[in-house]
Amino acid sequence: MKILVINAGSSSLKYQLIDMETEQVMAKGLCERIGIDGHLKHTPLVGDKKVFDENVAMPTHSEAIAAVIEKLTSREYGVVESMKEIDAVGHRVVHGGEKFSQSVRIDDSVMAAIEECIPFAPLHNPANITGIKACRDVMGDVPMVAVFDTAFHQTMPGKAYMYAVPYEYYQNDGIRRYGFHGTSHRYVSSRCAELMGKPIEELKIVSCHMGNGSSICAIDGGKCVDTSMGFTPLVGLPMGTRCGDLDAGVIQFIMNKYGISIDEMLNILNKKSGVLGVSGVSSDFRDLDDAASKGNDRAQLALDMFHYWVAKVAGSYVAAMNGVDAIVFTAGVGENSKSSRAAIAGYFGYLGVEIDDEANSKRGEDIMISTPDSRVKVFVIPTNEELVIARDTKAIVG
Ligand code: ADP
């Protein structure tokens, strides 16, 4: 069985074609500037086919999908003979609200429910819907599955997902913590259980997804019991450009003092804050490491804040679960930054965590970076959201 995994953004579309017999990625690629002009980078990963990296006209997502299918099946760049070899499509969908606690096969009622969730993710869900419709246009009745970023977090108890605002806002408007990165937290926690050789039902895991966007998740017995992102992906940890947790009074103060609108304020909190805002240097942790090593105090402060927040939130989840067996680092920073992992683990002495410096220096593999004697185990596990989407799709379409 071969499954096409699609992650559609408003002007971009990422894809992978995965052979489910071997779980090998046969080809992957990225369409960019959809609706502007259009560019496709397509990389075959099996056989000796060529990489395609050129402008292609993409007035809408339908032309983008058509270009992807054309490349996947072409003699020069392709990895399959025809579209018929693609058995199913798995779509990443950002928000499933309270309706979806699992992945589902897409039909008209599912499309309507995803549309109902647009107010919760006004930038993302419309793009995901556009991607699904474009696939239908081009691929006809190939079975399709939606995999939601929010679904894994639906097991949170009310005490974790409720905000302490008048209850009517929850009841009437769905205002609550939803959480994001669920597919990633699900993947790394189940992989962690495999690496530990224990059933996930017996483990308490804190999963730290640290990329441009970052979130932490408390996973007790394989189920999410709390997570740091909320109604939107703006809160929790300070991130590349997002502010993380913030006193709402600050918003009123800044808006009044500088006469700015709520839209401008939200733009500042989403795009100009986080480690970029504090450092004034960059949202990229490599640039911050570099600047800090040259004596830039604000870059060091931004890094210190990030590490402190990860440790603080992770610690609160140890309290929430009344213990922890393993801590996992994943995503861009979690997988690549030895120094960030070491700095964060430095806060976990009270858990009996000891880091093996040599293991912590390795890269690109699933690895335990704590010493064999470490009371709580610490892992680096490269995330693989596409594989989860493909596996769910396979399980659902059979
Ligand atoms: P996204 O949230 O966009 O999926 P990623 O998980 O790809 O993000 O993470 C991207 C971030 O990872 C970059 O902004 C960069 O800060 C960080 N990163 C990548 N490589 C390194 C590295 N070697 N050292 C420190 N940070 C890194």
GROMACS .gro file of C-alpha atoms and ligand atoms in nm:
model
  425
    1MET     CA    1   0.000   0.000   0.000
    2LYS     CA    2   0.129   0.347  -0.095
    3ILE     CA    3   0.003   0.652   0.087
    4LEU     CA    4   0.039   1.017  -0.005
    5VAL     CA    5   0.067   1.243   0.299
    6ILE     CA    6  -0.036   1.605   0.244
    7ASN     CA    7   0.023   1.904   0.470
    8ALA     CA    8  -0.145   2.200   0.301
    9GLY     CA    9  -0.079   2.557   0.414
   10SER     CA   10  -0.234   2.873   0.277
   11SER     CA   11   0.030   2.918   0.006
   12SER     CA   12   0.235   2.601   0.044
   13LEU     CA   13   0.189   2.225   0.032
   14LYS     CA   14   0.428   1.963   0.170
   15TYR     CA   15   0.398   1.601   0.067
   16GLN     CA   16   0.552   1.258   0.110
   17LEU     CA   17   0.471   0.935  -0.068
   18ILE     CA   18   0.526   0.645   0.172
   19ASP     CA   19   0.543   0.274   0.090
   20MET     CA   20   0.365   0.116   0.386
   21GLU     CA   21   0.520  -0.230   0.336
   22THR     CA   22   0.856  -0.085   0.438
   23GLU     CA   23   0.747   0.257   0.572
   24GLN     CA   24   1.007   0.403   0.340
   25VAL     CA   25   0.955   0.753   0.202
   26MET     CA   26   0.959   0.710  -0.177
   27ALA     CA   27   0.948   1.081  -0.260
   28LYS     CA   28   0.890   1.408  -0.083
   29GLY     CA   29   0.847   1.766  -0.184
   30LEU     CA   30   0.722   2.116  -0.131
   31CYS     CA   31   0.501   2.344  -0.339
   32GLU     CA   32   0.546   2.710  -0.252
   33ARG     CA   33   0.398   3.042  -0.356
   34ILE     CA   34   0.063   2.884  -0.450
   35GLY     CA   35  -0.173   3.160  -0.569
   36ILE     CA   36   0.125   3.389  -0.636
   37ASP     CA   37   0.336   3.221  -0.906
   38GLY     CA   38   0.433   2.872  -0.792
   39HIS     CA   39   0.746   2.666  -0.725
   40LEU     CA   40   0.787   2.292  -0.683
   41LYS     CA   41   1.079   2.109  -0.531
   42HIS     CA   42   1.030   1.735  -0.575
   43THR     CA   43   1.283   1.485  -0.441
   44PRO     CA   44   1.261   1.116  -0.534
   45LEU     CA   45   1.419   0.897  -0.265
   46VAL     CA   46   1.410   0.559  -0.437
   47GLY     CA   47   1.566   0.460  -0.769
   48ASP     CA   48   1.790   0.695  -0.963
   49LYS     CA   49   1.534   0.956  -1.061
   50LYS     CA   50   1.617   1.326  -1.074
   51VAL     CA   51   1.529   1.607  -0.836
   52PHE     CA   52   1.290   1.864  -0.985
   53ASP     CA   53   1.333   2.220  -0.855
   54GLU     CA   54   1.162   2.477  -1.077
   55ASN     CA   55   0.880   2.728  -1.105
   56VAL     CA   56   0.545   2.577  -1.199
   57ALA     CA   57   0.230   2.788  -1.240
   58MET     CA   58   0.002   2.725  -0.940
   59PRO     CA   59  -0.295   2.964  -0.937
   60THR     CA   60  -0.466   2.734  -0.684
   61HIS     CA   61  -0.393   2.423  -0.477
   62SER     CA   62  -0.548   2.209  -0.752
   63GLU     CA   63  -0.264   2.294  -0.992
   64ALA     CA   64  -0.019   2.225  -0.710
   65ILE     CA   65  -0.162   1.876  -0.647
   66ALA     CA   66  -0.175   1.811  -1.021
   67ALA     CA   67   0.194   1.907  -1.048
   68VAL     CA   68   0.281   1.677  -0.757
   69ILE     CA   69   0.096   1.382  -0.916
   70GLU     CA   70   0.259   1.456  -1.249
   71LYS     CA   71   0.606   1.446  -1.093
   72LEU     CA   72   0.532   1.136  -0.882
   73THR     CA   73   0.432   0.947  -1.198
   74SER     CA   74   0.674   1.099  -1.452
   75ARG     CA   75   0.944   0.894  -1.623
   76GLU     CA   76   1.223   1.137  -1.530
   77TYR     CA   77   1.128   1.224  -1.171
   78GLY     CA   78   0.864   0.968  -1.075
   79VAL     CA   79   0.858   0.680  -0.829
   80VAL     CA   80   0.530   0.514  -0.936
   81GLU     CA   81   0.389   0.422  -1.278
   82SER     CA   82   0.051   0.585  -1.239
   83MET     CA   83  -0.181   0.755  -0.993
   84LYS     CA   84  -0.363   0.423  -0.948
   85GLU     CA   85  -0.071   0.305  -0.735
   86ILE     CA   86  -0.153   0.568  -0.473
   87ASP     CA   87  -0.401   0.383  -0.250
   88ALA     CA   88  -0.498   0.660  -0.011
   89VAL     CA   89  -0.421   1.015   0.098
   90GLY     CA   90  -0.363   1.126   0.458
   91HIS     CA   91  -0.417   1.495   0.531
   92ARG     CA   92  -0.283   1.688   0.823
   93VAL     CA   93  -0.565   1.900   0.966
   94VAL     CA   94  -0.475   2.145   1.240
   95HIS     CA   95  -0.798   2.179   1.439
   96GLY     CA   96  -1.057   1.915   1.511
   97GLY     CA   97  -1.218   2.098   1.804
   98GLU     CA   98  -1.396   1.866   2.048
   99LYS     CA   99  -1.541   1.667   1.759
  100PHE     CA  100  -1.235   1.463   1.671
  101SER     CA  101  -1.036   1.266   1.926
  102GLN     CA  102  -0.901   1.036   1.653
  103SER     CA  103  -0.817   1.036   1.286
  104VAL     CA  104  -1.117   0.982   1.055
  105ARG     CA  105  -1.197   0.892   0.697
  106ILE     CA  106  -1.303   1.207   0.514
  107ASP     CA  107  -1.660   1.229   0.388
  108ASP     CA  108  -1.905   1.516   0.350
  109SER     CA  109  -2.000   1.521   0.717
  110VAL     CA  110  -1.632   1.525   0.822
  111MET     CA  111  -1.567   1.813   0.579
  112ALA     CA  112  -1.857   2.004   0.734
  113ALA     CA  113  -1.718   1.942   1.084
  114ILE     CA  114  -1.369   2.060   0.981
  115GLU     CA  115  -1.534   2.373   0.839
  116GLU     CA  116  -1.713   2.427   1.170
  117CYS     CA  117  -1.371   2.435   1.338
  118ILE     CA  118  -1.250   2.724   1.116
  119PRO     CA  119  -1.315   2.988   1.386
  120PHE     CA  120  -1.065   2.803   1.611
  121ALA     CA  121  -0.790   2.798   1.344
  122PRO     CA  122  -0.879   3.070   1.093
  123LEU     CA  123  -0.544   3.053   0.913
  124HIS     CA  124  -0.490   2.678   0.912
  125ASN     CA  125  -0.819   2.490   0.870
  126PRO     CA  126  -0.921   2.675   0.550
  127ALA     CA  127  -0.585   2.585   0.395
  128ASN     CA  128  -0.625   2.221   0.502
  129ILE     CA  129  -0.977   2.215   0.353
  130THR     CA  130  -0.845   2.365   0.030
  131GLY     CA  131  -0.583   2.089   0.016
  132ILE     CA  132  -0.846   1.816   0.065
  133LYS     CA  133  -1.074   1.965  -0.203
  134ALA     CA  134  -0.784   2.002  -0.446
  135CYS     CA  135  -0.697   1.634  -0.393
  136ARG     CA  136  -1.057   1.537  -0.462
  137ASP     CA  137  -1.051   1.745  -0.783
  138VAL     CA  138  -0.738   1.581  -0.909
  139MET     CA  139  -0.753   1.230  -0.760
  140GLY     CA  140  -1.126   1.156  -0.770
  141ASP     CA  141  -1.251   0.905  -0.515
  142VAL     CA  142  -0.920   0.788  -0.368
  143PRO     CA  143  -0.991   0.734   0.004
  144MET     CA  144  -0.871   1.019   0.224
  145VAL     CA  145  -0.814   1.046   0.598
  146ALA     CA  146  -0.785   1.352   0.822
  147VAL     CA  147  -0.530   1.346   1.105
  148PHE     CA  148  -0.573   1.629   1.356
  149ASP     CA  149  -0.306   1.815   1.554
  150THR     CA  150  -0.553   1.854   1.838
  151ALA     CA  151  -0.692   1.498   1.854
  152PHE     CA  152  -0.432   1.344   2.089
  153HIS     CA  153  -0.505   1.609   2.352
  154GLN     CA  154  -0.876   1.530   2.371
  155THR     CA  155  -0.808   1.292   2.663
  156MET     CA  156  -0.718   1.587   2.890
  157PRO     CA  157  -0.948   1.608   3.192
  158GLY     CA  158  -1.165   1.917   3.244
  159LYS     CA  159  -0.941   2.044   3.522
  160ALA     CA  160  -0.657   2.069   3.268
  161TYR     CA  161  -0.842   2.204   2.965
  162MET     CA  162  -1.079   2.455   3.128
  163TYR     CA  163  -0.994   2.823   3.158
  164ALA     CA  164  -1.115   2.998   3.470
  165VAL     CA  165  -1.344   3.237   3.284
  166PRO     CA  166  -1.726   3.235   3.295
  167TYR     CA  167  -1.842   2.884   3.208
  168GLU     CA  168  -2.071   3.010   2.932
  169TYR     CA  169  -1.769   3.081   2.712
  170TYR     CA  170  -1.685   2.713   2.718
  171GLN     CA  171  -2.044   2.600   2.683
  172ASN     CA  172  -2.147   2.838   2.406
  173ASP     CA  173  -1.823   2.909   2.226
  174GLY     CA  174  -1.587   2.618   2.290
  175ILE     CA  175  -1.331   2.837   2.468
  176ARG     CA  176  -1.087   2.592   2.630
  177ARG     CA  177  -0.737   2.451   2.597
  178TYR     CA  178  -0.709   2.232   2.285
  179GLY     CA  179  -0.334   2.189   2.247
  180PHE     CA  180  -0.135   2.130   1.927
  181HIS     CA  181   0.157   1.915   1.801
  182GLY     CA  182  -0.055   1.615   1.909
  183THR     CA  183   0.069   1.395   1.626
  184SER     CA  184   0.429   1.460   1.726
  185HIS     CA  185   0.370   1.402   2.098
  186ARG     CA  186   0.185   1.079   2.017
  187TYR     CA  187   0.467   0.955   1.793
  188VAL     CA  188   0.759   1.028   2.025
  189SER     CA  189   0.581   0.897   2.337
  190SER     CA  190   0.496   0.565   2.173
  191ARG     CA  191   0.849   0.538   2.033
  192CYS     CA  192   0.986   0.615   2.380
  193ALA     CA  193   0.785   0.324   2.525
  194GLU     CA  194   0.925   0.097   2.251
  195LEU     CA  195   1.281   0.207   2.329
  196MET     CA  196   1.223   0.145   2.699
  197GLY     CA  197   1.078  -0.198   2.621
  198LYS     CA  198   0.772  -0.128   2.834
  199PRO     CA  199   0.400  -0.097   2.759
  200ILE     CA  200   0.310   0.270   2.727
  201GLU     CA  201   0.018   0.205   2.967
  202GLU     CA  202   0.276   0.171   3.245
  203LEU     CA  203   0.474   0.489   3.170
  204LYS     CA  204   0.457   0.855   3.262
  205ILE     CA  205   0.626   1.060   2.991
  206VAL     CA  206   0.695   1.431   2.948
  207SER     CA  207   0.734   1.508   2.578
  208CYS     CA  208   0.910   1.834   2.482
  209HIS     CA  209   0.848   1.939   2.120
  210MET     CA  210   1.091   2.228   2.070
  211GLY     CA  211   1.097   2.383   1.722
  212ASN     CA  212   0.990   2.718   1.587
  213GLY     CA  213   0.671   2.648   1.774
  214SER     CA  214   0.717   2.461   2.100
  215SER     CA  215   0.490   2.270   2.332
  216ILE     CA  216   0.519   2.023   2.617
  217CYS     CA  217   0.283   1.737   2.683
  218ALA     CA  218   0.221   1.521   2.991
  219ILE     CA  219   0.141   1.166   2.882
  220ASP     CA  220   0.022   0.926   3.150
  221GLY     CA  221  -0.035   0.567   3.039
  222GLY     CA  222  -0.028   0.673   2.672
  223LYS     CA  223  -0.292   0.942   2.718
  224CYS     CA  224  -0.238   1.317   2.714
  225VAL     CA  225  -0.332   1.465   3.052
  226ASP     CA  226  -0.203   1.819   2.996
  227THR     CA  227  -0.025   2.028   2.736
  228SER     CA  228   0.120   2.376   2.723
  229MET     CA  229  -0.044   2.521   2.410
  230GLY     CA  230  -0.400   2.632   2.459
  231PHE     CA  231  -0.697   2.766   2.268
  232THR     CA  232  -0.437   2.877   2.012
  233PRO     CA  233  -0.069   2.786   1.960
  234LEU     CA  234   0.037   3.124   2.105
  235VAL     CA  235   0.071   3.023   2.469
  236GLY     CA  236   0.283   2.808   2.696
  237LEU     CA  237   0.656   2.837   2.633
  238PRO     CA  238   0.823   3.141   2.478
  239MET     CA  239   0.889   3.028   2.119
  240GLY     CA  240   1.078   3.148   1.811
  241THR     CA  241   0.849   3.447   1.762
  242ARG     CA  242   0.548   3.371   1.987
  243CYS     CA  243   0.522   3.515   2.335
  244GLY     CA  244   0.400   3.211   2.530
  245ASP     CA  245   0.218   3.272   2.858
  246LEU     CA  246   0.144   3.639   2.919
  247ASP     CA  247  -0.061   3.843   3.164
  248ALA     CA  248  -0.365   3.970   2.968
  249GLY     CA  249  -0.321   4.303   3.147
  250VAL     CA  250  -0.001   4.359   2.946
  251ILE     CA  251  -0.205   4.351   2.626
  252GLN     CA  252  -0.442   4.622   2.750
  253PHE     CA  253  -0.152   4.835   2.875
  254ILE     CA  254   0.046   4.824   2.549
  255MET     CA  255  -0.261   4.875   2.329
  256ASN     CA  256  -0.374   5.178   2.528
  257LYS     CA  257  -0.031   5.334   2.559
  258TYR     CA  258   0.067   5.296   2.191
  259GLY     CA  259  -0.283   5.319   2.039
  260ILE     CA  260  -0.257   4.991   1.852
  261SER     CA  261  -0.540   4.763   1.742
  262ILE     CA  262  -0.598   4.410   1.870
  263ASP     CA  263  -0.493   4.273   1.530
  264GLU     CA  264  -0.162   4.459   1.546
  265MET     CA  265  -0.116   4.343   1.904
  266LEU     CA  266  -0.176   3.980   1.810
  267ASN     CA  267   0.067   4.020   1.522
  268ILE     CA  268   0.332   4.144   1.768
  269LEU     CA  269   0.262   3.854   2.007
  270ASN     CA  270   0.270   3.594   1.727
  271LYS     CA  271   0.547   3.722   1.502
  272LYS     CA  272   0.770   3.966   1.691
  273SER     CA  273   0.790   3.817   2.038
  274GLY     CA  274   0.943   3.501   2.183
  275VAL     CA  275   1.320   3.460   2.168
  276LEU     CA  276   1.327   3.696   1.868
  277GLY     CA  277   1.158   3.972   2.064
  278VAL     CA  278   1.373   3.930   2.374
  279SER     CA  279   1.707   3.891   2.193
  280GLY     CA  280   1.649   4.132   1.904
  281VAL     CA  281   1.875   3.889   1.717
  282SER     CA  282   1.679   3.603   1.561
  283SER     CA  283   1.409   3.343   1.611
  284ASP     CA  284   1.656   3.075   1.508
  285PHE     CA  285   1.828   2.904   1.799
  286ARG     CA  286   2.147   2.856   1.598
  287ASP     CA  287   2.179   3.234   1.561
  288LEU     CA  288   2.108   3.277   1.932
  289ASP     CA  289   2.376   3.022   2.029
  290ASP     CA  290   2.617   3.202   1.802
  291ALA     CA  291   2.536   3.550   1.934
  292ALA     CA  292   2.541   3.434   2.297
  293SER     CA  293   2.884   3.275   2.250
  294LYS     CA  294   3.008   3.615   2.128
  295GLY     CA  295   2.884   3.783   2.443
  296ASN     CA  296   2.538   3.906   2.339
  297ASP     CA  297   2.358   3.926   2.674
  298ARG     CA  298   2.007   3.950   2.532
  299ALA     CA  299   2.061   3.640   2.318
  300GLN     CA  300   2.178   3.460   2.633
  301LEU     CA  301   1.876   3.590   2.825
  302ALA     CA  302   1.638   3.463   2.554
  303LEU     CA  303   1.802   3.120   2.565
  304ASP     CA  304   1.796   3.116   2.946
  305MET     CA  305   1.427   3.207   2.944
  306PHE     CA  306   1.345   2.930   2.697
  307HIS     CA  307   1.535   2.665   2.893
  308TYR     CA  308   1.385   2.782   3.223
  309TRP     CA  309   1.031   2.767   3.082
  310VAL     CA  310   1.076   2.418   2.940
  311ALA     CA  311   1.208   2.299   3.277
  312LYS     CA  312   0.935   2.480   3.469
  313VAL     CA  313   0.647   2.346   3.260
  314ALA     CA  314   0.798   1.995   3.247
  315GLY     CA  315   0.832   2.007   3.627
  316SER     CA  316   0.469   2.105   3.664
  317TYR     CA  317   0.373   1.800   3.460
  318VAL     CA  318   0.580   1.575   3.684
  319ALA     CA  319   0.366   1.714   3.966
  320ALA     CA  320   0.045   1.669   3.763
  321MET     CA  321   0.129   1.302   3.693
  322ASN     CA  322   0.275   1.240   4.041
  323GLY     CA  323   0.598   1.118   3.884
  324VAL     CA  324   0.778   1.067   3.556
  325ASP     CA  325   0.965   0.779   3.393
  326ALA     CA  326   1.100   0.950   3.086
  327ILE     CA  327   1.153   1.292   2.931
  328VAL     CA  328   1.171   1.317   2.552
  329PHE     CA  329   1.319   1.595   2.338
  330THR     CA  330   1.207   1.635   1.978
  331ALA     CA  331   1.171   1.880   1.682
  332GLY     CA  332   1.431   2.125   1.543
  333VAL     CA  333   1.581   2.245   1.871
  334GLY     CA  334   1.512   1.927   2.068
  335GLU     CA  335   1.673   1.705   1.806
  336ASN     CA  336   1.970   1.925   1.719
  337SER     CA  337   2.072   2.147   2.008
  338LYS     CA  338   2.301   1.966   2.246
  339SER     CA  339   2.348   2.280   2.451
  340SER     CA  340   1.973   2.342   2.495
  341ARG     CA  341   1.916   1.981   2.602
  342ALA     CA  342   2.203   2.001   2.850
  343ALA     CA  343   2.082   2.334   2.991
  344ILE     CA  344   1.726   2.205   3.037
  345ALA     CA  345   1.840   1.872   3.185
  346GLY     CA  346   2.045   2.077   3.432
  347TYR     CA  347   1.715   2.165   3.605
  348PHE     CA  348   1.620   1.799   3.648
  349GLY     CA  349   1.869   1.708   3.922
  350TYR     CA  350   1.581   1.662   4.168
  351LEU     CA  351   1.455   1.381   3.941
  352GLY     CA  352   1.789   1.204   3.954
  353VAL     CA  353   1.855   1.283   3.587
  354GLU     CA  354   2.212   1.236   3.471
  355ILE     CA  355   2.306   1.312   3.111
  356ASP     CA  356   2.566   1.110   2.919
  357ASP     CA  357   2.766   1.377   2.740
  358GLU     CA  358   2.876   1.150   2.458
  359ALA     CA  359   2.523   1.027   2.383
  360ASN     CA  360   2.398   1.386   2.401
  361SER     CA  361   2.647   1.478   2.126
  362LYS     CA  362   2.496   1.237   1.873
  363ARG     CA  363   2.246   1.348   1.614
  364GLY     CA  364   1.971   1.220   1.389
  365GLU     CA  365   1.882   0.899   1.569
  366ASP     CA  366   1.655   0.771   1.844
  367ILE     CA  367   1.884   0.771   2.145
  368MET     CA  368   1.880   0.764   2.523
  369ILE     CA  369   2.099   1.053   2.638
  370SER     CA  370   2.077   0.980   3.011
  371THR     CA  371   2.328   0.753   3.183
  372PRO     CA  372   2.224   0.394   3.263
  373ASP     CA  373   2.199   0.496   3.632
  374SER     CA  374   1.980   0.798   3.569
  375ARG     CA  375   1.660   0.755   3.771
  376VAL     CA  376   1.447   0.923   3.504
  377LYS     CA  377   1.544   0.837   3.145
  378VAL     CA  378   1.595   1.113   2.888
  379PHE     CA  379   1.561   1.050   2.515
  380VAL     CA  380   1.609   1.235   2.187
  381ILE     CA  381   1.359   1.102   1.934
  382PRO     CA  382   1.336   1.268   1.591
  383THR     CA  383   0.965   1.329   1.534
  384ASN     CA  384   0.786   1.187   1.232
  385GLU     CA  385   0.439   1.331   1.194
  386GLU     CA  386   0.410   1.216   0.832
  387LEU     CA  387   0.461   0.853   0.936
  388VAL     CA  388   0.185   0.881   1.198
  389ILE     CA  389  -0.047   1.030   0.933
  390ALA     CA  390   0.039   0.748   0.693
  391ARG     CA  391  -0.006   0.479   0.961
  392ASP     CA  392  -0.344   0.618   1.067
  393THR     CA  393  -0.451   0.639   0.704
  394LYS     CA  394  -0.351   0.278   0.645
  395ALA     CA  395  -0.532   0.162   0.959
  396ILE     CA  396  -0.851   0.346   0.862
  397VAL     CA  397  -0.874   0.265   0.492
  398GLY     CA  398  -0.741  -0.086   0.549
  399ADP     P1  399   0.881   2.402   1.293
  399ADP     O1  400   0.814   2.436   1.423
  399ADP     O2  401   0.878   2.513   1.194
  399ADP     O3  402   0.841   2.267   1.238
  399ADP     P2  403   1.139   2.280   1.341
  399ADP     O4  404   1.095   2.170   1.429
  399ADP     O5  405   1.186   2.245   1.204
  399ADP     O6  406   1.031   2.394   1.333
  399ADP     O7  407   1.253   2.360   1.415
  399ADP     C1  408   1.313   2.470   1.354
  399ADP     C2  409   1.409   2.532   1.451
  399ADP     O8  410   1.504   2.436   1.494
  399ADP     C3  411   1.491   2.643   1.387
  399ADP     O9  412   1.428   2.766   1.398
  399ADP     C4  413   1.615   2.640   1.470
  399ADP    O10  414   1.601   2.738   1.572
  399ADP     C5  415   1.620   2.506   1.535
  399ADP     N1  416   1.742   2.432   1.501
  399ADP     C6  417   1.766   2.358   1.391
  399ADP     N2  418   1.893   2.309   1.396
  399ADP     C7  419   1.949   2.354   1.511
  399ADP     C8  420   2.077   2.338   1.573
  399ADP     N3  421   2.174   2.265   1.517
  399ADP     N4  422   2.098   2.400   1.691
  399ADP     C9  423   2.001   2.474   1.747
  399ADP     N5  424   1.880   2.491   1.695
  399ADP    C10  425   1.853   2.433   1.577
   0.00000   0.00000   0.00000
